[in-house]
Amino acid sequence: MPAIPADCLGQSRCEYACYDTQALCHFLTNEYQDELHRPAFPYKFKFKFDACPNCCVASIARSDMSFIGTWKDNIRIDQDAVNKYVENDAAYPANAGAHKGRDWGPFDLEKEVLALCPTKCMKFENKKLAIDDANCTRCMHCINVMPRALKIGKETGCSILCGAKAPILDGAQMGSLLVPFIEVNADNDYEAITEIIENIWDWWMEEAKNRERLGELIMRQGFQKLLEVTGIKAIPQHVSYPRTNPYIFWKEDEVPGGWDRDVDEYRKHHLR
Ligand code: SF4
Ligand code: SF4
């Protein structure tokens, strides 16, 4: 089955674009011509590219490897423009006027933005909007609602997610975050990205059963195995619900001093 690429229009037209999706899609399509036409794969393998987390191409749900634009510095805030939204200035319609056909009532910053921020990392006091960027998940909600006041950061790149698929076996699956941030650098032929792709392919071609998608192999052998084959260290962003359930499975050789010492230490401090 072939590799199938698709991308959003990205920097060619969209102000939210964090990297050039079309350039990366074009490069990988050329780079992997053999894999497109004469694949030695167990099953199909799709790349899809969204230039920001709005995910217009829905790459997170529709591809074995999804490249979603993001940024690592802070959201840029224009405080004057924030206040124009708050004052319901007609030149600053919420959601860029996308819902103009219906009267939604006056814009309410608290209800429509702050309360809907998934990590509740925003506050508005004394006419000043503050964002705790370390806790922002770059979901785009606030930027979509107030595009004249908030902009994506300047240090842009993409996140890489793996393993989405339709519900043929084991139900539908969204992609799991593998790389939270990587620079998208055309000058060195996207070397860091192709290295990750080829490490994953080596594992998948070796281990997958006939017609087993990458997502199913990850389910069968574990996300930990994916980290091992790509040489990526486990970090909190790999945990599904790090704020409520920070459980991580450690192997013995990953714990300095081995199990025994750490269990003793744990007991000493926590199980009195
Ligand atoms: S995914 Fe983001 S950058 Fe791409 S078209 Fe949609 S909003 Fe624009
Ligand atoms: S992008 Fe999302 S998570 Fe970040 S501040 Fe805005 S609403 Fe909150």
mmCIF file of C-alpha atoms and ligand atoms in Angstrom:
data_model
loop_
_atom_site.group_PDB
_atom_site.id
_atom_site.type_symbol
_atom_site.label_atom_id
_atom_site.label_comp_id
_atom_site.label_asym_id
_atom_site.label_seq_id
_atom_site.Cartn_x
_atom_site.Cartn_y
_atom_site.Cartn_z
ATOM 1 C CA MET A 1 0.000 0.000 0.000
ATOM 2 C CA PRO A 2 1.318 3.449 -0.772
ATOM 3 C CA ALA A 3 2.298 6.382 1.397
ATOM 4 C CA ILE A 4 -0.383 9.048 0.846
ATOM 5 C CA PRO A 5 0.485 12.710 1.553
ATOM 6 C CA ALA A 6 -1.910 15.682 2.002
ATOM 7 C CA ASP A 7 -1.492 19.170 3.469
ATOM 8 C CA CYS A 8 -3.340 22.370 4.379
ATOM 9 C CA LEU A 9 -2.564 25.483 2.326
ATOM 10 C CA GLY A 10 -0.251 26.726 5.087
ATOM 11 C CA GLN A 11 1.994 29.722 4.522
ATOM 12 C CA SER A 12 0.699 30.253 0.983
ATOM 13 C CA ARG A 13 -2.461 31.852 2.390
ATOM 14 C CA CYS A 14 -2.980 31.412 6.115
ATOM 15 C CA GLU A 15 -1.801 33.811 8.827
ATOM 16 C CA TYR A 16 -1.790 31.026 11.416
ATOM 17 C CA ALA A 17 0.719 28.861 9.539
ATOM 18 C CA CYS A 18 3.710 27.859 11.674
ATOM 19 C CA TYR A 19 5.652 26.155 8.877
ATOM 20 C CA ASP A 20 5.524 25.624 5.117
ATOM 21 C CA THR A 21 3.326 22.539 4.814
ATOM 22 C CA GLN A 22 3.397 22.508 1.034
ATOM 23 C CA ALA A 23 7.199 22.551 0.920
ATOM 24 C CA LEU A 24 7.500 19.683 3.424
ATOM 25 C CA CYS A 25 4.762 17.658 1.707
ATOM 26 C CA HIS A 26 6.416 18.215 -1.679
ATOM 27 C CA PHE A 27 9.844 17.275 -0.330
ATOM 28 C CA LEU A 28 8.664 14.042 1.313
ATOM 29 C CA THR A 29 6.637 13.102 -1.778
ATOM 30 C CA ASN A 30 9.804 13.348 -3.895
ATOM 31 C CA GLU A 31 12.099 11.858 -1.254
ATOM 32 C CA TYR A 32 9.944 8.766 -0.835
ATOM 33 C CA GLN A 33 8.934 8.077 -4.445
ATOM 34 C CA ASP A 34 9.965 4.430 -4.121
ATOM 35 C CA GLU A 35 7.836 4.027 -1.017
ATOM 36 C CA LEU A 36 4.916 5.697 -2.826
ATOM 37 C CA HIS A 37 5.061 3.452 -5.857
ATOM 38 C CA ARG A 38 6.801 0.238 -4.842
ATOM 39 C CA PRO A 39 6.225 0.065 -1.095
ATOM 40 C CA ALA A 40 7.622 -2.789 0.959
ATOM 41 C CA PHE A 41 5.227 -1.845 3.745
ATOM 42 C CA PRO A 42 2.939 -4.137 5.766
ATOM 43 C CA TYR A 43 0.004 -1.826 4.973
ATOM 44 C CA LYS A 44 -0.799 1.778 4.062
ATOM 45 C CA PHE A 45 1.112 4.650 5.621
ATOM 46 C CA LYS A 46 -0.161 8.206 5.403
ATOM 47 C CA PHE A 47 1.567 11.528 6.051
ATOM 48 C CA LYS A 48 -0.605 14.604 6.533
ATOM 49 C CA PHE A 49 0.425 18.167 7.293
ATOM 50 C CA ASP A 50 -1.421 20.922 9.140
ATOM 51 C CA ALA A 51 0.394 24.226 9.563
ATOM 52 C CA CYS A 52 -1.272 24.991 12.915
ATOM 53 C CA PRO A 53 -3.285 23.187 15.608
ATOM 54 C CA ASN A 54 -6.586 24.176 13.965
ATOM 55 C CA CYS A 55 -5.890 21.035 11.951
ATOM 56 C CA CYS A 56 -7.971 21.897 8.832
ATOM 57 C CA VAL A 57 -6.745 18.684 7.174
ATOM 58 C CA ALA A 58 -7.570 16.742 10.373
ATOM 59 C CA SER A 59 -4.139 15.146 10.127
ATOM 60 C CA ILE A 60 -4.354 14.122 13.795
ATOM 61 C CA ALA A 61 -7.201 11.723 12.935
ATOM 62 C CA ARG A 62 -6.355 10.740 9.374
ATOM 63 C CA SER A 63 -2.684 9.867 9.141
ATOM 64 C CA ASP A 64 -0.120 7.456 10.487
ATOM 65 C CA MET A 65 2.250 10.418 10.840
ATOM 66 C CA SER A 66 0.799 13.841 11.367
ATOM 67 C CA PHE A 67 2.857 17.069 11.268
ATOM 68 C CA ILE A 68 1.028 19.857 13.094
ATOM 69 C CA GLY A 69 2.448 23.374 13.219
ATOM 70 C CA THR A 70 3.094 24.903 16.640
ATOM 71 C CA TRP A 71 5.358 27.433 18.383
ATOM 72 C CA LYS A 72 7.576 27.277 21.447
ATOM 73 C CA ASP A 73 7.742 30.904 22.607
ATOM 74 C CA ASN A 74 4.818 33.015 23.813
ATOM 75 C CA ILE A 75 1.520 34.009 22.233
ATOM 76 C CA ARG A 76 1.881 37.650 21.125
ATOM 77 C CA ILE A 77 -0.708 39.884 22.818
ATOM 78 C CA ASP A 78 -1.900 43.306 21.650
ATOM 79 C CA GLN A 79 -3.489 44.635 24.858
ATOM 80 C CA ASP A 80 -5.241 47.543 23.106
ATOM 81 C CA ALA A 81 -6.923 45.149 20.706
ATOM 82 C CA VAL A 82 -7.940 42.833 23.598
ATOM 83 C CA ASN A 83 -9.747 45.792 25.169
ATOM 84 C CA LYS A 84 -11.447 46.625 21.877
ATOM 85 C CA TYR A 85 -12.912 43.110 21.897
ATOM 86 C CA VAL A 86 -13.938 43.501 25.539
ATOM 87 C CA GLU A 87 -15.633 46.842 24.754
ATOM 88 C CA ASN A 88 -17.494 45.184 21.841
ATOM 89 C CA ASP A 89 -15.978 47.579 19.314
ATOM 90 C CA ALA A 90 -17.746 46.901 15.984
ATOM 91 C CA ALA A 91 -14.405 46.742 14.151
ATOM 92 C CA TYR A 92 -13.310 43.858 16.396
ATOM 93 C CA PRO A 93 -15.955 41.130 16.006
ATOM 94 C CA ALA A 94 -15.247 37.932 17.935
ATOM 95 C CA ASN A 95 -14.248 34.922 15.812
ATOM 96 C CA ALA A 96 -13.319 37.389 13.047
ATOM 97 C CA GLY A 97 -17.051 37.850 12.385
ATOM 98 C CA ALA A 98 -17.420 34.230 11.284
ATOM 99 C CA HIS A 99 -20.746 33.886 13.134
ATOM 100 C CA LYS A 100 -22.209 37.165 11.880
ATOM 101 C CA GLY A 101 -25.466 35.696 10.556
ATOM 102 C CA ARG A 102 -26.875 35.232 14.056
ATOM 103 C CA ASP A 103 -27.024 37.508 17.091
ATOM 104 C CA TRP A 104 -24.941 35.870 19.781
ATOM 105 C CA GLY A 105 -25.242 38.869 22.140
ATOM 106 C CA PRO A 106 -22.320 40.977 23.344
ATOM 107 C CA PHE A 107 -18.906 39.383 23.446
ATOM 108 C CA ASP A 108 -17.993 38.028 26.888
ATOM 109 C CA LEU A 109 -14.251 37.479 27.328
ATOM 110 C CA GLU A 110 -14.650 35.480 30.540
ATOM 111 C CA LYS A 111 -17.261 33.109 29.133
ATOM 112 C CA GLU A 112 -16.060 32.791 25.548
ATOM 113 C CA VAL A 113 -12.303 32.715 26.043
ATOM 114 C CA LEU A 114 -10.971 32.400 29.615
ATOM 115 C CA ALA A 115 -13.446 29.725 30.732
ATOM 116 C CA LEU A 116 -12.899 27.702 27.552
ATOM 117 C CA CYS A 117 -9.094 27.693 27.721
ATOM 118 C CA PRO A 118 -8.420 23.962 28.288
ATOM 119 C CA THR A 119 -5.667 24.538 30.844
ATOM 120 C CA LYS A 120 -7.189 27.700 32.394
ATOM 121 C CA CYS A 121 -3.878 29.477 31.918
ATOM 122 C CA MET A 122 -5.336 32.914 31.084
ATOM 123 C CA LYS A 123 -6.498 35.787 33.252
ATOM 124 C CA PHE A 124 -7.762 39.311 32.622
ATOM 125 C CA GLU A 125 -7.179 41.884 35.361
ATOM 126 C CA ASN A 126 -7.027 45.669 35.255
ATOM 127 C CA LYS A 127 -7.686 45.630 31.523
ATOM 128 C CA LYS A 128 -4.660 43.393 30.955
ATOM 129 C CA LEU A 129 -4.710 39.888 29.542
ATOM 130 C CA ALA A 130 -2.031 37.545 30.895
ATOM 131 C CA ILE A 131 -1.203 34.067 29.613
ATOM 132 C CA ASP A 132 0.871 31.547 31.533
ATOM 133 C CA ASP A 133 2.524 30.242 28.371
ATOM 134 C CA ALA A 134 4.267 27.336 30.128
ATOM 135 C CA ASN A 135 0.802 25.860 30.686
ATOM 136 C CA CYS A 136 -0.672 26.796 27.295
ATOM 137 C CA THR A 137 -1.231 23.718 25.112
ATOM 138 C CA ARG A 138 -1.303 25.825 21.906
ATOM 139 C CA CYS A 139 -4.901 24.779 21.201
ATOM 140 C CA MET A 140 -5.588 27.980 19.162
ATOM 141 C CA HIS A 141 -8.967 28.697 20.779
ATOM 142 C CA CYS A 142 -8.155 32.183 22.123
ATOM 143 C CA ILE A 143 -6.362 33.137 18.899
ATOM 144 C CA ASN A 144 -9.328 32.028 16.786
ATOM 145 C CA VAL A 145 -11.741 34.091 18.901
ATOM 146 C CA MET A 146 -9.602 37.251 19.011
ATOM 147 C CA PRO A 147 -7.379 37.107 15.924
ATOM 148 C CA ARG A 148 -6.644 40.844 15.928
ATOM 149 C CA ALA A 149 -5.434 40.736 19.533
ATOM 150 C CA LEU A 150 -3.552 37.427 19.738
ATOM 151 C CA LYS A 151 -0.992 35.906 17.404
ATOM 152 C CA ILE A 152 1.011 32.684 17.322
ATOM 153 C CA GLY A 153 4.579 32.984 18.665
ATOM 154 C CA LYS A 154 7.606 33.721 16.502
ATOM 155 C CA GLU A 155 9.623 30.544 17.168
ATOM 156 C CA THR A 156 7.627 28.185 15.019
ATOM 157 C CA GLY A 157 7.976 24.569 13.941
ATOM 158 C CA CYS A 158 5.799 21.482 14.208
ATOM 159 C CA SER A 159 4.743 18.642 16.487
ATOM 160 C CA ILE A 160 4.807 15.064 15.189
ATOM 161 C CA LEU A 161 2.028 12.632 16.128
ATOM 162 C CA CYS A 162 1.835 8.956 15.201
ATOM 163 C CA GLY A 163 -0.694 6.201 14.825
ATOM 164 C CA ALA A 164 -4.106 7.591 13.847
ATOM 165 C CA LYS A 165 -6.388 5.244 11.936
ATOM 166 C CA ALA A 166 -9.993 4.443 11.044
ATOM 167 C CA PRO A 167 -11.945 1.837 13.054
ATOM 168 C CA ILE A 168 -11.239 -1.391 11.158
ATOM 169 C CA LEU A 169 -9.437 -3.074 14.089
ATOM 170 C CA ASP A 170 -9.587 -1.995 17.756
ATOM 171 C CA GLY A 171 -11.662 1.129 17.030
ATOM 172 C CA ALA A 172 -10.683 4.520 15.643
ATOM 173 C CA GLN A 173 -7.561 6.115 17.053
ATOM 174 C CA MET A 174 -6.186 9.663 17.096
ATOM 175 C CA GLY A 175 -2.464 10.238 16.692
ATOM 176 C CA SER A 176 -0.303 10.154 19.853
ATOM 177 C CA LEU A 177 2.206 12.940 20.406
ATOM 178 C CA LEU A 178 5.735 11.711 19.736
ATOM 179 C CA VAL A 179 7.704 14.962 19.187
ATOM 180 C CA PRO A 180 6.280 18.083 20.901
ATOM 181 C CA PHE A 181 8.410 20.498 18.885
ATOM 182 C CA ILE A 182 10.820 20.189 15.989
ATOM 183 C CA GLU A 183 12.190 22.872 13.690
ATOM 184 C CA VAL A 184 11.059 22.466 10.105
ATOM 185 C CA ASN A 185 14.226 23.223 8.229
ATOM 186 C CA ALA A 186 14.313 22.990 4.429
ATOM 187 C CA ASP A 187 18.005 24.029 4.330
ATOM 188 C CA ASN A 188 19.197 20.669 5.615
ATOM 189 C CA ASP A 189 16.600 18.648 3.686
ATOM 190 C CA TYR A 190 14.445 18.194 6.784
ATOM 191 C CA GLU A 191 17.076 15.792 8.067
ATOM 192 C CA ALA A 192 15.755 15.576 11.627
ATOM 193 C CA ILE A 193 12.284 14.700 10.288
ATOM 194 C CA THR A 194 13.427 12.052 7.792
ATOM 195 C CA GLU A 195 15.509 10.400 10.520
ATOM 196 C CA ILE A 196 12.405 9.967 12.693
ATOM 197 C CA ILE A 197 10.351 8.668 9.749
ATOM 198 C CA GLU A 198 12.978 6.099 8.748
ATOM 199 C CA ASN A 199 13.494 4.847 12.305
ATOM 200 C CA ILE A 200 9.746 4.286 12.565
ATOM 201 C CA TRP A 201 9.593 2.557 9.183
ATOM 202 C CA ASP A 202 12.503 0.216 10.115
ATOM 203 C CA TRP A 203 10.575 -0.884 13.210
ATOM 204 C CA TRP A 204 7.194 -1.106 11.510
ATOM 205 C CA MET A 205 8.499 -3.077 8.483
ATOM 206 C CA GLU A 206 10.314 -5.488 10.790
ATOM 207 C CA GLU A 207 7.623 -6.048 13.400
ATOM 208 C CA ALA A 208 4.185 -5.327 11.964
ATOM 209 C CA LYS A 209 1.916 -8.156 10.900
ATOM 210 C CA ASN A 210 0.457 -8.173 7.408
ATOM 211 C CA ARG A 211 -2.041 -5.258 7.138
ATOM 212 C CA GLU A 212 -1.153 -3.868 10.566
ATOM 213 C CA ARG A 213 -1.169 -0.059 10.723
ATOM 214 C CA LEU A 214 1.428 1.820 12.767
ATOM 215 C CA GLY A 215 -1.215 2.711 15.373
ATOM 216 C CA GLU A 216 -2.064 -0.954 15.868
ATOM 217 C CA LEU A 217 1.613 -1.865 16.248
ATOM 218 C CA ILE A 218 1.967 0.895 18.875
ATOM 219 C CA MET A 219 -1.054 -0.569 20.713
ATOM 220 C CA ARG A 220 0.379 -4.103 20.496
ATOM 221 C CA GLN A 221 4.004 -3.377 21.455
ATOM 222 C CA GLY A 222 3.536 -0.162 23.443
ATOM 223 C CA PHE A 223 4.314 3.531 23.048
ATOM 224 C CA GLN A 224 7.507 2.885 25.026
ATOM 225 C CA LYS A 225 8.764 0.769 22.124
ATOM 226 C CA LEU A 226 8.113 3.654 19.734
ATOM 227 C CA LEU A 227 10.228 5.883 21.985
ATOM 228 C CA GLU A 228 13.006 3.298 21.988
ATOM 229 C CA VAL A 229 13.152 2.879 18.214
ATOM 230 C CA THR A 230 13.167 6.620 17.632
ATOM 231 C CA GLY A 231 15.641 7.327 20.463
ATOM 232 C CA ILE A 232 13.260 9.893 21.974
ATOM 233 C CA LYS A 233 13.229 10.282 25.766
ATOM 234 C CA ALA A 234 9.934 10.036 27.683
ATOM 235 C CA ILE A 235 8.619 13.446 28.759
ATOM 236 C CA PRO A 236 5.359 14.670 30.364
ATOM 237 C CA GLN A 237 3.883 15.533 26.954
ATOM 238 C CA HIS A 238 3.832 11.778 26.199
ATOM 239 C CA VAL A 239 1.451 11.135 29.124
ATOM 240 C CA SER A 240 -2.275 11.221 28.241
ATOM 241 C CA TYR A 241 -3.428 13.134 31.306
ATOM 242 C CA PRO A 242 -0.279 14.450 33.004
ATOM 243 C CA ARG A 243 -2.220 16.888 35.182
ATOM 244 C CA THR A 244 -4.497 14.230 36.691
ATOM 245 C CA ASN A 245 -2.711 10.896 36.208
ATOM 246 C CA PRO A 246 1.052 11.245 35.871
ATOM 247 C CA TYR A 247 1.651 7.476 35.765
ATOM 248 C CA ILE A 248 4.761 6.468 33.810
ATOM 249 C CA PHE A 249 6.102 2.929 33.466
ATOM 250 C CA TRP A 250 9.817 2.895 34.219
ATOM 251 C CA LYS A 251 12.130 0.021 33.414
ATOM 252 C CA GLU A 252 14.604 -1.068 36.067
ATOM 253 C CA ASP A 253 17.652 0.091 34.101
ATOM 254 C CA GLU A 254 16.140 3.568 33.772
ATOM 255 C CA VAL A 255 16.001 4.088 37.550
ATOM 256 C CA PRO A 256 19.356 5.204 39.003
ATOM 257 C CA GLY A 257 20.409 2.648 41.612
ATOM 258 C CA GLY A 258 17.784 0.110 40.474
ATOM 259 C CA TRP A 259 14.408 -0.729 41.968
ATOM 260 C CA ASP A 260 15.320 -1.732 45.476
ATOM 261 C CA ARG A 261 16.983 1.461 46.561
ATOM 262 C CA ASP A 262 14.234 3.605 45.123
ATOM 263 C CA VAL A 263 11.417 1.551 46.617
ATOM 264 C CA ASP A 264 13.151 1.825 50.025
ATOM 265 C CA GLU A 265 13.547 5.573 49.598
ATOM 266 C CA TYR A 266 9.924 5.881 48.574
ATOM 267 C CA ARG A 267 8.749 3.887 51.585
ATOM 268 C CA LYS A 268 10.933 5.932 53.932
ATOM 269 C CA HIS A 269 9.481 9.220 52.759
ATOM 270 C CA HIS A 270 5.931 8.381 51.811
ATOM 271 C CA LEU A 271 4.666 5.250 53.602
ATOM 272 C CA ARG A 272 5.182 6.008 57.249
HETATM 273 S S1 SF4 B 1 -4.478 24.213 9.667
HETATM 274 FE FE1 SF4 B 1 -4.030 26.250 10.506
HETATM 275 S S2 SF4 B 1 -2.497 27.099 9.089
HETATM 276 FE FE2 SF4 B 1 -3.508 25.392 8.014
HETATM 277 S S3 SF4 B 1 -5.175 26.352 6.859
HETATM 278 FE FE3 SF4 B 1 -6.006 25.638 8.824
HETATM 279 S S4 SF4 B 1 -5.910 27.450 10.163
HETATM 280 FE FE4 SF4 B 1 -4.530 27.829 8.432
HETATM 281 S S1 SF4 B 2 -4.009 28.684 22.912
HETATM 282 FE FE1 SF4 B 2 -5.516 27.452 24.051
HETATM 283 S S2 SF4 B 2 -4.382 26.706 25.851
HETATM 284 FE FE2 SF4 B 2 -3.210 28.434 25.000
HETATM 285 S S3 SF4 B 2 -3.943 30.227 26.114
HETATM 286 FE FE3 SF4 B 2 -5.171 30.094 24.235
HETATM 287 S S4 SF4 B 2 -7.013 28.948 24.854
HETATM 288 FE FE4 SF4 B 2 -5.455 28.601 26.451
#
